[in-house]
Amino acid sequence: MEPIRILIADDDAGMRTVMRKLVERAEGYALAGEASDGEELLALYDSERPDVVLMDVEMPKIDGVECAKIIQDRNPRTVLVFATAHEQYMRSAFEVYAFDYLVKPFRAERALNTLKLIRERLTAQPAAAAPVRAPGSAASGRLMLKHRD
Protein backbone atom coordinates (compact mmCIF):
# COMPACT_ATOMS: atom_id res chain seq x y z
CA MET A 1 0.00 0.00 0.00
CA GLU A 2 1.27 3.45 -0.90
CA PRO A 3 1.97 5.90 1.93
CA ILE A 4 -0.46 8.72 2.61
CA ARG A 5 1.06 11.93 1.30
CA ILE A 6 0.99 14.90 3.64
CA LEU A 7 1.83 18.54 2.96
CA ILE A 8 2.74 20.81 5.89
CA ALA A 9 2.48 24.60 5.98
CA ASP A 10 3.56 27.00 8.71
CA ASP A 11 5.38 30.33 8.61
CA ASP A 12 7.51 29.23 11.61
CA ALA A 13 10.48 27.09 10.47
CA GLY A 14 10.70 25.48 13.93
CA MET A 15 7.09 24.38 13.79
CA ARG A 16 7.60 22.94 10.30
CA THR A 17 10.47 20.90 11.76
CA VAL A 18 8.19 19.61 14.54
CA MET A 19 5.49 18.68 12.02
CA ARG A 20 8.06 17.02 9.72
CA LYS A 21 9.30 14.89 12.63
CA LEU A 22 5.71 13.86 13.41
CA VAL A 23 5.15 12.79 9.81
CA GLU A 24 8.39 10.80 9.90
CA ARG A 25 7.23 9.03 13.11
CA ALA A 26 3.72 8.30 11.83
CA GLU A 27 3.26 4.91 10.24
CA GLY A 28 2.09 4.94 6.63
CA TYR A 29 2.84 8.62 5.85
CA ALA A 30 5.25 10.35 3.49
CA LEU A 31 6.07 14.06 3.36
CA ALA A 32 4.82 15.64 0.11
CA GLY A 33 6.36 19.05 0.82
CA GLU A 34 6.65 22.07 3.11
CA ALA A 35 5.34 25.59 2.66
CA SER A 36 6.04 28.79 4.62
CA ASP A 37 3.04 30.83 3.42
CA GLY A 38 -0.39 30.41 1.83
CA GLU A 39 0.68 31.05 -1.75
CA GLU A 40 3.46 28.48 -1.50
CA LEU A 41 1.02 26.03 0.09
CA LEU A 42 -1.44 26.31 -2.80
CA ALA A 43 1.33 26.00 -5.42
CA LEU A 44 2.68 22.86 -3.72
CA TYR A 45 -0.85 21.50 -3.31
CA ASP A 46 -1.45 21.83 -7.06
CA SER A 47 1.84 20.20 -8.00
CA GLU A 48 1.98 17.45 -5.35
CA ARG A 49 -1.72 16.60 -4.84
CA PRO A 50 -1.30 15.40 -1.21
CA ASP A 51 -3.94 13.39 0.62
CA VAL A 52 -3.60 15.47 3.81
CA VAL A 53 -2.71 19.11 4.50
CA LEU A 54 -1.47 20.04 7.98
CA MET A 55 -1.39 23.84 8.24
CA ASP A 56 -1.28 26.88 10.45
CA VAL A 57 -4.12 29.41 10.37
CA GLU A 58 -2.13 32.63 10.48
CA MET A 59 0.29 32.60 7.56
CA PRO A 60 1.55 35.39 5.28
CA LYS A 61 -0.07 36.15 1.91
CA ILE A 62 -3.09 33.81 2.27
CA ASP A 63 -4.27 32.56 5.66
CA GLY A 64 -4.94 28.90 6.40
CA VAL A 65 -8.74 29.16 6.39
CA GLU A 66 -8.73 30.76 2.92
CA CYS A 67 -6.29 28.10 1.72
CA ALA A 68 -8.62 25.43 3.11
CA LYS A 69 -11.57 26.87 1.17
CA ILE A 70 -9.57 26.84 -2.05
CA ILE A 71 -8.32 23.29 -1.43
CA GLN A 72 -11.85 22.08 -0.68
CA ASP A 73 -13.05 23.60 -3.97
CA ARG A 74 -10.26 21.81 -5.83
CA ASN A 75 -10.65 18.45 -4.09
CA PRO A 76 -13.14 17.97 -1.24
CA ARG A 77 -11.55 14.61 -0.36
CA THR A 78 -8.36 16.26 0.87
CA VAL A 79 -8.09 15.88 4.64
CA LEU A 80 -7.41 19.20 6.38
CA VAL A 81 -5.83 19.54 9.82
CA PHE A 82 -5.09 22.88 11.44
CA ALA A 83 -2.23 23.32 13.92
CA THR A 84 -2.31 26.80 15.42
CA ALA A 85 -1.87 28.74 18.63
CA HIS A 86 -5.15 30.59 18.04
CA GLU A 87 -8.29 28.95 19.42
CA GLN A 88 -10.57 31.66 18.01
CA TYR A 89 -10.33 30.21 14.48
CA MET A 90 -11.69 26.79 15.47
CA ARG A 91 -15.23 27.48 14.25
CA SER A 92 -13.97 28.74 10.88
CA ALA A 93 -11.77 25.67 10.54
CA PHE A 94 -14.63 23.25 11.06
CA GLU A 95 -16.84 25.25 8.69
CA VAL A 96 -14.37 24.29 5.95
CA TYR A 97 -14.61 20.62 7.01
CA ALA A 98 -11.37 20.37 8.99
CA PHE A 99 -10.67 16.86 10.25
CA ASP A 100 -9.01 18.20 13.41
CA TYR A 101 -7.78 21.37 15.08
CA LEU A 102 -4.58 21.10 17.11
CA VAL A 103 -3.86 23.98 19.49
CA LYS A 104 -0.15 24.76 19.90
CA PRO A 105 1.67 23.70 21.88
CA PHE A 106 0.18 20.26 21.34
CA ARG A 107 1.48 16.93 22.55
CA ALA A 108 3.12 14.69 19.96
CA GLU A 109 0.84 11.82 21.03
CA ARG A 110 -2.23 13.95 20.25
CA ALA A 111 -0.98 14.74 16.73
CA LEU A 112 0.09 11.13 16.10
CA ASN A 113 -3.36 9.94 17.17
CA THR A 114 -4.93 12.36 14.66
CA LEU A 115 -2.69 10.94 11.92
CA LYS A 116 -3.64 7.40 12.97
CA LEU A 117 -7.35 8.26 12.71
CA ILE A 118 -6.82 9.84 9.29
CA ARG A 119 -5.01 6.70 8.10
CA GLU A 120 -7.89 4.54 9.34
CA ARG A 121 -10.40 6.74 7.54
CA LEU A 122 -8.47 6.84 4.27
CA THR A 123 -7.72 3.11 4.20
CA ALA A 124 -11.20 1.93 5.24
CA GLN A 125 -12.98 -0.18 2.66
CA PRO A 126 -15.97 1.64 1.14
CA ALA A 127 -19.38 0.21 1.90
CA ALA A 128 -20.89 -2.00 -0.77
CA ALA A 129 -22.94 -0.09 -3.30
CA ALA A 130 -26.71 -0.30 -2.99
CA PRO A 131 -28.47 -2.25 -5.72
CA VAL A 132 -29.84 -0.14 -8.55
CA ARG A 133 -33.63 -0.18 -8.80
CA ALA A 134 -35.37 -0.43 -12.11
CA PRO A 135 -37.41 2.64 -13.10
CA GLY A 136 -40.93 2.45 -11.75
CA SER A 137 -40.07 -0.10 -9.04
CA ALA A 138 -41.30 0.49 -5.53
CA ALA A 139 -38.92 2.52 -3.38
CA SER A 140 -38.64 2.50 0.38
CA GLY A 141 -39.73 6.14 0.64
CA ARG A 142 -36.28 7.22 1.84
CA LEU A 143 -33.84 9.59 0.22
CA MET A 144 -30.07 9.33 0.75
CA LEU A 145 -28.14 12.58 0.87
CA LYS A 146 -24.38 12.70 0.59
CA HIS A 147 -22.16 15.42 2.03
CA ARG A 148 -18.90 16.70 0.52
CA ASP A 149 -16.99 13.55 1.49
mmCIF file of C-alpha atoms in Angstrom:
data_model
loop_
_atom_site.group_PDB
_atom_site.id
_atom_site.type_symbol
_atom_site.label_atom_id
_atom_site.label_comp_id
_atom_site.label_asym_id
_atom_site.label_seq_id
_atom_site.Cartn_x
_atom_site.Cartn_y
_atom_site.Cartn_z
ATOM 1 C CA MET A 1 0.000 0.000 0.000
ATOM 2 C CA GLU A 2 1.272 3.452 -0.904
ATOM 3 C CA PRO A 3 1.969 5.898 1.929
ATOM 4 C CA ILE A 4 -0.462 8.717 2.613
ATOM 5 C CA ARG A 5 1.060 11.928 1.300
ATOM 6 C CA ILE A 6 0.986 14.900 3.641
ATOM 7 C CA LEU A 7 1.825 18.543 2.962
ATOM 8 C CA ILE A 8 2.737 20.806 5.887
ATOM 9 C CA ALA A 9 2.480 24.599 5.983
ATOM 10 C CA ASP A 10 3.562 26.998 8.706
ATOM 11 C CA ASP A 11 5.382 30.327 8.615
ATOM 12 C CA ASP A 12 7.508 29.230 11.606
ATOM 13 C CA ALA A 13 10.478 27.088 10.475
ATOM 14 C CA GLY A 14 10.705 25.479 13.932
ATOM 15 C CA MET A 15 7.094 24.375 13.787
ATOM 16 C CA ARG A 16 7.599 22.945 10.299
ATOM 17 C CA THR A 17 10.473 20.903 11.763
ATOM 18 C CA VAL A 18 8.190 19.606 14.543
ATOM 19 C CA MET A 19 5.493 18.677 12.019
ATOM 20 C CA ARG A 20 8.058 17.020 9.716
ATOM 21 C CA LYS A 21 9.304 14.888 12.627
ATOM 22 C CA LEU A 22 5.714 13.864 13.409
ATOM 23 C CA VAL A 23 5.148 12.785 9.807
ATOM 24 C CA GLU A 24 8.391 10.797 9.904
ATOM 25 C CA ARG A 25 7.233 9.027 13.105
ATOM 26 C CA ALA A 26 3.720 8.305 11.828
ATOM 27 C CA GLU A 27 3.257 4.912 10.236
ATOM 28 C CA GLY A 28 2.093 4.941 6.627
ATOM 29 C CA TYR A 29 2.841 8.618 5.848
ATOM 30 C CA ALA A 30 5.247 10.355 3.491
ATOM 31 C CA LEU A 31 6.066 14.058 3.359
ATOM 32 C CA ALA A 32 4.823 15.641 0.109
ATOM 33 C CA GLY A 33 6.356 19.050 0.820
ATOM 34 C CA GLU A 34 6.654 22.068 3.114
ATOM 35 C CA ALA A 35 5.343 25.595 2.656
ATOM 36 C CA SER A 36 6.038 28.785 4.620
ATOM 37 C CA ASP A 37 3.037 30.827 3.420
ATOM 38 C CA GLY A 38 -0.389 30.407 1.834
ATOM 39 C CA GLU A 39 0.683 31.051 -1.752
ATOM 40 C CA GLU A 40 3.457 28.477 -1.504
ATOM 41 C CA LEU A 41 1.018 26.028 0.088
ATOM 42 C CA LEU A 42 -1.436 26.313 -2.803
ATOM 43 C CA ALA A 43 1.325 25.998 -5.423
ATOM 44 C CA LEU A 44 2.677 22.859 -3.715
ATOM 45 C CA TYR A 45 -0.847 21.501 -3.309
ATOM 46 C CA ASP A 46 -1.451 21.827 -7.057
ATOM 47 C CA SER A 47 1.845 20.202 -8.003
ATOM 48 C CA GLU A 48 1.981 17.448 -5.354
ATOM 49 C CA ARG A 49 -1.715 16.600 -4.835
ATOM 50 C CA PRO A 50 -1.303 15.404 -1.215
ATOM 51 C CA ASP A 51 -3.944 13.391 0.623
ATOM 52 C CA VAL A 52 -3.596 15.471 3.806
ATOM 53 C CA VAL A 53 -2.712 19.113 4.495
ATOM 54 C CA LEU A 54 -1.465 20.041 7.982
ATOM 55 C CA MET A 55 -1.392 23.841 8.237
ATOM 56 C CA ASP A 56 -1.276 26.884 10.452
ATOM 57 C CA VAL A 57 -4.120 29.409 10.367
ATOM 58 C CA GLU A 58 -2.132 32.634 10.485
ATOM 59 C CA MET A 59 0.289 32.600 7.560
ATOM 60 C CA PRO A 60 1.551 35.388 5.278
ATOM 61 C CA LYS A 61 -0.067 36.149 1.905
ATOM 62 C CA ILE A 62 -3.087 33.813 2.266
ATOM 63 C CA ASP A 63 -4.275 32.562 5.660
ATOM 64 C CA GLY A 64 -4.943 28.903 6.397
ATOM 65 C CA VAL A 65 -8.738 29.159 6.392
ATOM 66 C CA GLU A 66 -8.728 30.763 2.920
ATOM 67 C CA CYS A 67 -6.293 28.098 1.717
ATOM 68 C CA ALA A 68 -8.617 25.426 3.105
ATOM 69 C CA LYS A 69 -11.573 26.871 1.171
ATOM 70 C CA ILE A 70 -9.566 26.838 -2.051
ATOM 71 C CA ILE A 71 -8.323 23.295 -1.426
ATOM 72 C CA GLN A 72 -11.852 22.080 -0.683
ATOM 73 C CA ASP A 73 -13.051 23.600 -3.965
ATOM 74 C CA ARG A 74 -10.263 21.809 -5.834
ATOM 75 C CA ASN A 75 -10.647 18.449 -4.089
ATOM 76 C CA PRO A 76 -13.139 17.970 -1.242
ATOM 77 C CA ARG A 77 -11.553 14.607 -0.358
ATOM 78 C CA THR A 78 -8.363 16.264 0.874
ATOM 79 C CA VAL A 79 -8.090 15.884 4.643
ATOM 80 C CA LEU A 80 -7.411 19.204 6.380
ATOM 81 C CA VAL A 81 -5.828 19.540 9.818
ATOM 82 C CA PHE A 82 -5.088 22.883 11.445
ATOM 83 C CA ALA A 83 -2.228 23.321 13.917
ATOM 84 C CA THR A 84 -2.307 26.797 15.424
ATOM 85 C CA ALA A 85 -1.865 28.743 18.634
ATOM 86 C CA HIS A 86 -5.154 30.591 18.044
ATOM 87 C CA GLU A 87 -8.289 28.955 19.421
ATOM 88 C CA GLN A 88 -10.567 31.658 18.010
ATOM 89 C CA TYR A 89 -10.335 30.205 14.476
ATOM 90 C CA MET A 90 -11.689 26.792 15.470
ATOM 91 C CA ARG A 91 -15.229 27.484 14.254
ATOM 92 C CA SER A 92 -13.973 28.743 10.880
ATOM 93 C CA ALA A 93 -11.772 25.671 10.543
ATOM 94 C CA PHE A 94 -14.634 23.248 11.057
ATOM 95 C CA GLU A 95 -16.843 25.250 8.691
ATOM 96 C CA VAL A 96 -14.371 24.288 5.946
ATOM 97 C CA TYR A 97 -14.605 20.624 7.010
ATOM 98 C CA ALA A 98 -11.373 20.372 8.989
ATOM 99 C CA PHE A 99 -10.667 16.865 10.249
ATOM 100 C CA ASP A 100 -9.012 18.197 13.407
ATOM 101 C CA TYR A 101 -7.782 21.367 15.084
ATOM 102 C CA LEU A 102 -4.576 21.099 17.109
ATOM 103 C CA VAL A 103 -3.859 23.984 19.492
ATOM 104 C CA LYS A 104 -0.146 24.762 19.901
ATOM 105 C CA PRO A 105 1.674 23.700 21.876
ATOM 106 C CA PHE A 106 0.178 20.257 21.341
ATOM 107 C CA ARG A 107 1.479 16.928 22.548
ATOM 108 C CA ALA A 108 3.119 14.686 19.962
ATOM 109 C CA GLU A 109 0.838 11.817 21.035
ATOM 110 C CA ARG A 110 -2.227 13.949 20.251
ATOM 111 C CA ALA A 111 -0.975 14.739 16.727
ATOM 112 C CA LEU A 112 0.094 11.132 16.103
ATOM 113 C CA ASN A 113 -3.361 9.944 17.170
ATOM 114 C CA THR A 114 -4.927 12.357 14.657
ATOM 115 C CA LEU A 115 -2.689 10.939 11.918
ATOM 116 C CA LYS A 116 -3.645 7.403 12.972
ATOM 117 C CA LEU A 117 -7.353 8.260 12.711
ATOM 118 C CA ILE A 118 -6.817 9.837 9.287
ATOM 119 C CA ARG A 119 -5.007 6.699 8.105
ATOM 120 C CA GLU A 120 -7.892 4.537 9.344
ATOM 121 C CA ARG A 121 -10.399 6.745 7.537
ATOM 122 C CA LEU A 122 -8.474 6.841 4.265
ATOM 123 C CA THR A 123 -7.721 3.114 4.195
ATOM 124 C CA ALA A 124 -11.197 1.931 5.239
ATOM 125 C CA GLN A 125 -12.979 -0.177 2.665
ATOM 126 C CA PRO A 126 -15.965 1.638 1.138
ATOM 127 C CA ALA A 127 -19.384 0.214 1.896
ATOM 128 C CA ALA A 128 -20.892 -1.999 -0.768
ATOM 129 C CA ALA A 129 -22.940 -0.086 -3.299
ATOM 130 C CA ALA A 130 -26.708 -0.303 -2.987
ATOM 131 C CA PRO A 131 -28.467 -2.254 -5.721
ATOM 132 C CA VAL A 132 -29.837 -0.136 -8.552
ATOM 133 C CA ARG A 133 -33.632 -0.181 -8.795
ATOM 134 C CA ALA A 134 -35.370 -0.430 -12.105
ATOM 135 C CA PRO A 135 -37.407 2.642 -13.099
ATOM 136 C CA GLY A 136 -40.930 2.453 -11.745
ATOM 137 C CA SER A 137 -40.075 -0.099 -9.044
ATOM 138 C CA ALA A 138 -41.296 0.491 -5.525
ATOM 139 C CA ALA A 139 -38.921 2.521 -3.382
ATOM 140 C CA SER A 140 -38.644 2.503 0.384
ATOM 141 C CA GLY A 141 -39.726 6.144 0.642
ATOM 142 C CA ARG A 142 -36.275 7.222 1.839
ATOM 143 C CA LEU A 143 -33.838 9.586 0.223
ATOM 144 C CA MET A 144 -30.074 9.328 0.755
ATOM 145 C CA LEU A 145 -28.141 12.584 0.868
ATOM 146 C CA LYS A 146 -24.379 12.695 0.587
ATOM 147 C CA HIS A 147 -22.164 15.418 2.028
ATOM 148 C CA ARG A 148 -18.896 16.698 0.516
ATOM 149 C CA ASP A 149 -16.986 13.546 1.489
#
